[in-house]
Structure formats: structure tokens, C-alpha cells
Amino acid sequence: MAWRCFVFSLPRNRACDVLDWTWTQKLDEDGEYRIFSALDISALHNGGRGADANVNPKLPTSSKFYATRDIKKDEEL
């Protein structure tokens, strides 16, 4: 409920941004889903998947991201 109140308290264009940068994720294999929002520079990560991804968490339950390969100068994250 706190997340919903937070989003509804924002100006409409900011609320849309927050919705775009929000996802659910488990912190433990058997844990409950939690709501996460990227409200820092990590919101600039692109949606690359598979071979295109150069930044990913080590585990699906991790909130820390690591480079999966050497990232070239001026390459998108």
C-alpha cells in the first residue's frame, strides 16, 4: 500500500516514469516477491537480453549487477 500511495502522490509524468522503472523480484529462492524501483543511474540500463546483455545479476535473486563481459567505451549498459 505504501508504494501505491507514493506513486499516486507524484505528478502524472513522474508516476509514469516510476512505473517504468519498477519491477518485482524475490530476494530468496523461497521468499516472497518484493517491489523494487530504480530511481538512480541504474534506470539508464537498456533492456538487452541474452548475448546482447553486458550487465546482469549473478543470481536471479540478487539486486547487485555485474558486467558479464568487458564493456567497450561508449557502449550502452
mmCIF file with all atom_site columns, C-alpha atoms in Angstrom:
data_model
loop_
_atom_site.group_PDB
_atom_site.id
_atom_site.type_symbol
_atom_site.label_atom_id
_atom_site.label_alt_id
_atom_site.label_comp_id
_atom_site.label_asym_id
_atom_site.label_entity_id
_atom_site.label_seq_id
_atom_site.pdbx_PDB_ins_code
_atom_site.Cartn_x
_atom_site.Cartn_y
_atom_site.Cartn_z
_atom_site.occupancy
_atom_site.B_iso_or_equiv
_atom_site.pdbx_formal_charge
_atom_site.auth_seq_id
_atom_site.auth_comp_id
_atom_site.auth_asym_id
_atom_site.auth_atom_id
_atom_site.pdbx_PDB_model_num
ATOM 1  C CA . MET A 1 1  ? 0.000  0.000   0.000   1.00 0.00 ? 1  MET A CA 1
ATOM 2  C CA . ALA A 1 2  ? 2.898  2.400   0.725   1.00 0.00 ? 2  ALA A CA 1
ATOM 3  C CA . TRP A 1 3  ? 4.192  2.022   -2.858  1.00 0.00 ? 3  TRP A CA 1
ATOM 4  C CA . ARG A 1 4  ? 0.753  2.838   -4.281  1.00 0.00 ? 4  ARG A CA 1
ATOM 5  C CA . CYS A 1 5  ? 0.468  5.937   -2.060  1.00 0.00 ? 5  CYS A CA 1
ATOM 6  C CA . PHE A 1 6  ? 3.951  7.006   -3.155  1.00 0.00 ? 6  PHE A CA 1
ATOM 7  C CA . VAL A 1 7  ? 3.125  6.658   -6.865  1.00 0.00 ? 7  VAL A CA 1
ATOM 8  C CA . PHE A 1 8  ? -0.219 8.458   -6.543  1.00 0.00 ? 8  PHE A CA 1
ATOM 9  C CA . SER A 1 9  ? 1.482  11.335  -4.702  1.00 0.00 ? 9  SER A CA 1
ATOM 10 C CA . LEU A 1 10 ? 3.718  12.057  -7.715  1.00 0.00 ? 10 LEU A CA 1
ATOM 11 C CA . PRO A 1 11 ? 2.926  14.304  -10.682 1.00 0.00 ? 11 PRO A CA 1
ATOM 12 C CA . ARG A 1 12 ? 1.469  12.191  -13.515 1.00 0.00 ? 12 ARG A CA 1
ATOM 13 C CA . ASN A 1 13 ? 4.590  12.245  -15.729 1.00 0.00 ? 13 ASN A CA 1
ATOM 14 C CA . ARG A 1 14 ? 6.831  11.271  -12.759 1.00 0.00 ? 14 ARG A CA 1
ATOM 15 C CA . ALA A 1 15 ? 4.427  8.496   -11.756 1.00 0.00 ? 15 ALA A CA 1
ATOM 16 C CA . CYS A 1 16 ? 4.686  7.049   -15.277 1.00 0.00 ? 16 CYS A CA 1
ATOM 17 C CA . ASP A 1 17 ? 8.498  7.120   -15.036 1.00 0.00 ? 17 ASP A CA 1
ATOM 18 C CA . VAL A 1 18 ? 8.424  5.328   -11.674 1.00 0.00 ? 18 VAL A CA 1
ATOM 19 C CA . LEU A 1 19 ? 6.081  2.673   -13.090 1.00 0.00 ? 19 LEU A CA 1
ATOM 20 C CA . ASP A 1 20 ? 8.511  2.109   -15.982 1.00 0.00 ? 20 ASP A CA 1
ATOM 21 C CA . TRP A 1 21 ? 11.413 1.646   -13.548 1.00 0.00 ? 21 TRP A CA 1
ATOM 22 C CA . THR A 1 22 ? 9.605  -0.678  -11.117 1.00 0.00 ? 22 THR A CA 1
ATOM 23 C CA . TRP A 1 23 ? 9.641  -4.483  -11.034 1.00 0.00 ? 23 TRP A CA 1
ATOM 24 C CA . THR A 1 24 ? 9.037  -7.360  -8.641  1.00 0.00 ? 24 THR A CA 1
ATOM 25 C CA . GLN A 1 25 ? 11.752 -9.780  -7.575  1.00 0.00 ? 25 GLN A CA 1
ATOM 26 C CA . LYS A 1 26 ? 12.406 -12.445 -4.975  1.00 0.00 ? 26 LYS A CA 1
ATOM 27 C CA . LEU A 1 27 ? 15.390 -11.888 -2.677  1.00 0.00 ? 27 LEU A CA 1
ATOM 28 C CA . ASP A 1 28 ? 15.490 -15.559 -1.668  1.00 0.00 ? 28 ASP A CA 1
ATOM 29 C CA . GLU A 1 29 ? 14.678 -18.649 -3.714  1.00 0.00 ? 29 GLU A CA 1
ATOM 30 C CA . ASP A 1 30 ? 11.687 -19.410 -1.478  1.00 0.00 ? 30 ASP A CA 1
ATOM 31 C CA . GLY A 1 31 ? 10.942 -15.816 -0.484  1.00 0.00 ? 31 GLY A CA 1
ATOM 32 C CA . GLU A 1 32 ? 8.067  -13.537 -1.356  1.00 0.00 ? 32 GLU A CA 1
ATOM 33 C CA . TYR A 1 33 ? 8.165  -11.124 -4.255  1.00 0.00 ? 33 TYR A CA 1
ATOM 34 C CA . ARG A 1 34 ? 9.209  -7.565  -3.333  1.00 0.00 ? 34 ARG A CA 1
ATOM 35 C CA . ILE A 1 35 ? 8.743  -4.307  -5.215  1.00 0.00 ? 35 ILE A CA 1
ATOM 36 C CA . PHE A 1 36 ? 11.906 -2.598  -6.485  1.00 0.00 ? 36 PHE A CA 1
ATOM 37 C CA . SER A 1 37 ? 12.354 0.735   -8.220  1.00 0.00 ? 37 SER A CA 1
ATOM 38 C CA . ALA A 1 38 ? 15.432 2.043   -9.992  1.00 0.00 ? 38 ALA A CA 1
ATOM 39 C CA . LEU A 1 39 ? 15.485 5.717   -9.037  1.00 0.00 ? 39 LEU A CA 1
ATOM 40 C CA . ASP A 1 40 ? 19.185 6.252   -9.674  1.00 0.00 ? 40 ASP A CA 1
ATOM 41 C CA . ILE A 1 41 ? 21.545 5.975   -12.645 1.00 0.00 ? 41 ILE A CA 1
ATOM 42 C CA . SER A 1 42 ? 20.712 2.258   -12.982 1.00 0.00 ? 42 SER A CA 1
ATOM 43 C CA . ALA A 1 43 ? 17.424 3.353   -14.619 1.00 0.00 ? 43 ALA A CA 1
ATOM 44 C CA . LEU A 1 44 ? 19.525 4.079   -17.708 1.00 0.00 ? 44 LEU A CA 1
ATOM 45 C CA . HIS A 1 45 ? 20.274 0.368   -18.299 1.00 0.00 ? 45 HIS A CA 1
ATOM 46 C CA . ASN A 1 46 ? 18.772 -0.816  -21.556 1.00 0.00 ? 46 ASN A CA 1
ATOM 47 C CA . GLY A 1 47 ? 16.610 -3.906  -21.966 1.00 0.00 ? 47 GLY A CA 1
ATOM 48 C CA . GLY A 1 48 ? 19.297 -6.114  -23.521 1.00 0.00 ? 48 GLY A CA 1
ATOM 49 C CA . ARG A 1 49 ? 18.839 -9.852  -23.110 1.00 0.00 ? 49 ARG A CA 1
ATOM 50 C CA . GLY A 1 50 ? 20.879 -12.949 -23.865 1.00 0.00 ? 50 GLY A CA 1
ATOM 51 C CA . ALA A 1 51 ? 24.059 -12.319 -25.862 1.00 0.00 ? 51 ALA A CA 1
ATOM 52 C CA . ASP A 1 52 ? 23.300 -8.575  -26.028 1.00 0.00 ? 52 ASP A CA 1
ATOM 53 C CA . ALA A 1 53 ? 23.300 -8.126  -22.251 1.00 0.00 ? 53 ALA A CA 1
ATOM 54 C CA . ASN A 1 54 ? 26.532 -6.776  -20.805 1.00 0.00 ? 54 ASN A CA 1
ATOM 55 C CA . VAL A 1 55 ? 25.262 -6.232  -17.238 1.00 0.00 ? 55 VAL A CA 1
ATOM 56 C CA . ASN A 1 56 ? 23.266 -8.792  -15.219 1.00 0.00 ? 56 ASN A CA 1
ATOM 57 C CA . PRO A 1 57 ? 22.885 -10.020 -11.639 1.00 0.00 ? 57 PRO A CA 1
ATOM 58 C CA . LYS A 1 58 ? 24.915 -13.121 -10.776 1.00 0.00 ? 58 LYS A CA 1
ATOM 59 C CA . LEU A 1 59 ? 21.766 -14.805 -9.411  1.00 0.00 ? 59 LEU A CA 1
ATOM 60 C CA . PRO A 1 60 ? 18.083 -14.164 -10.221 1.00 0.00 ? 60 PRO A CA 1
ATOM 61 C CA . THR A 1 61 ? 17.522 -13.193 -6.558  1.00 0.00 ? 61 THR A CA 1
ATOM 62 C CA . SER A 1 62 ? 20.390 -10.656 -6.444  1.00 0.00 ? 62 SER A CA 1
ATOM 63 C CA . SER A 1 63 ? 19.925 -6.895  -6.567  1.00 0.00 ? 63 SER A CA 1
ATOM 64 C CA . LYS A 1 64 ? 23.592 -6.265  -7.452  1.00 0.00 ? 64 LYS A CA 1
ATOM 65 C CA . PHE A 1 65 ? 24.543 -6.103  -11.126 1.00 0.00 ? 65 PHE A CA 1
ATOM 66 C CA . TYR A 1 66 ? 27.901 -7.045  -12.617 1.00 0.00 ? 66 TYR A CA 1
ATOM 67 C CA . ALA A 1 67 ? 29.494 -6.775  -16.035 1.00 0.00 ? 67 ALA A CA 1
ATOM 68 C CA . THR A 1 68 ? 29.104 -10.057 -17.929 1.00 0.00 ? 68 THR A CA 1
ATOM 69 C CA . ARG A 1 69 ? 31.982 -9.140  -20.265 1.00 0.00 ? 69 ARG A CA 1
ATOM 70 C CA . ASP A 1 70 ? 34.347 -6.260  -20.947 1.00 0.00 ? 70 ASP A CA 1
ATOM 71 C CA . ILE A 1 71 ? 32.291 -3.155  -21.766 1.00 0.00 ? 71 ILE A CA 1
ATOM 72 C CA . LYS A 1 72 ? 33.685 -1.011  -24.552 1.00 0.00 ? 72 LYS A CA 1
ATOM 73 C CA . LYS A 1 73 ? 33.972 2.763   -24.367 1.00 0.00 ? 73 LYS A CA 1
ATOM 74 C CA . ASP A 1 74 ? 30.672 4.474   -25.340 1.00 0.00 ? 74 ASP A CA 1
ATOM 75 C CA . GLU A 1 75 ? 28.759 1.139   -25.287 1.00 0.00 ? 75 GLU A CA 1
ATOM 76 C CA . GLU A 1 76 ? 25.276 1.183   -23.738 1.00 0.00 ? 76 GLU A CA 1
ATOM 77 C CA . LEU A 1 77 ? 24.742 -0.573  -20.408 1.00 0.00 ? 77 LEU A CA 1
#
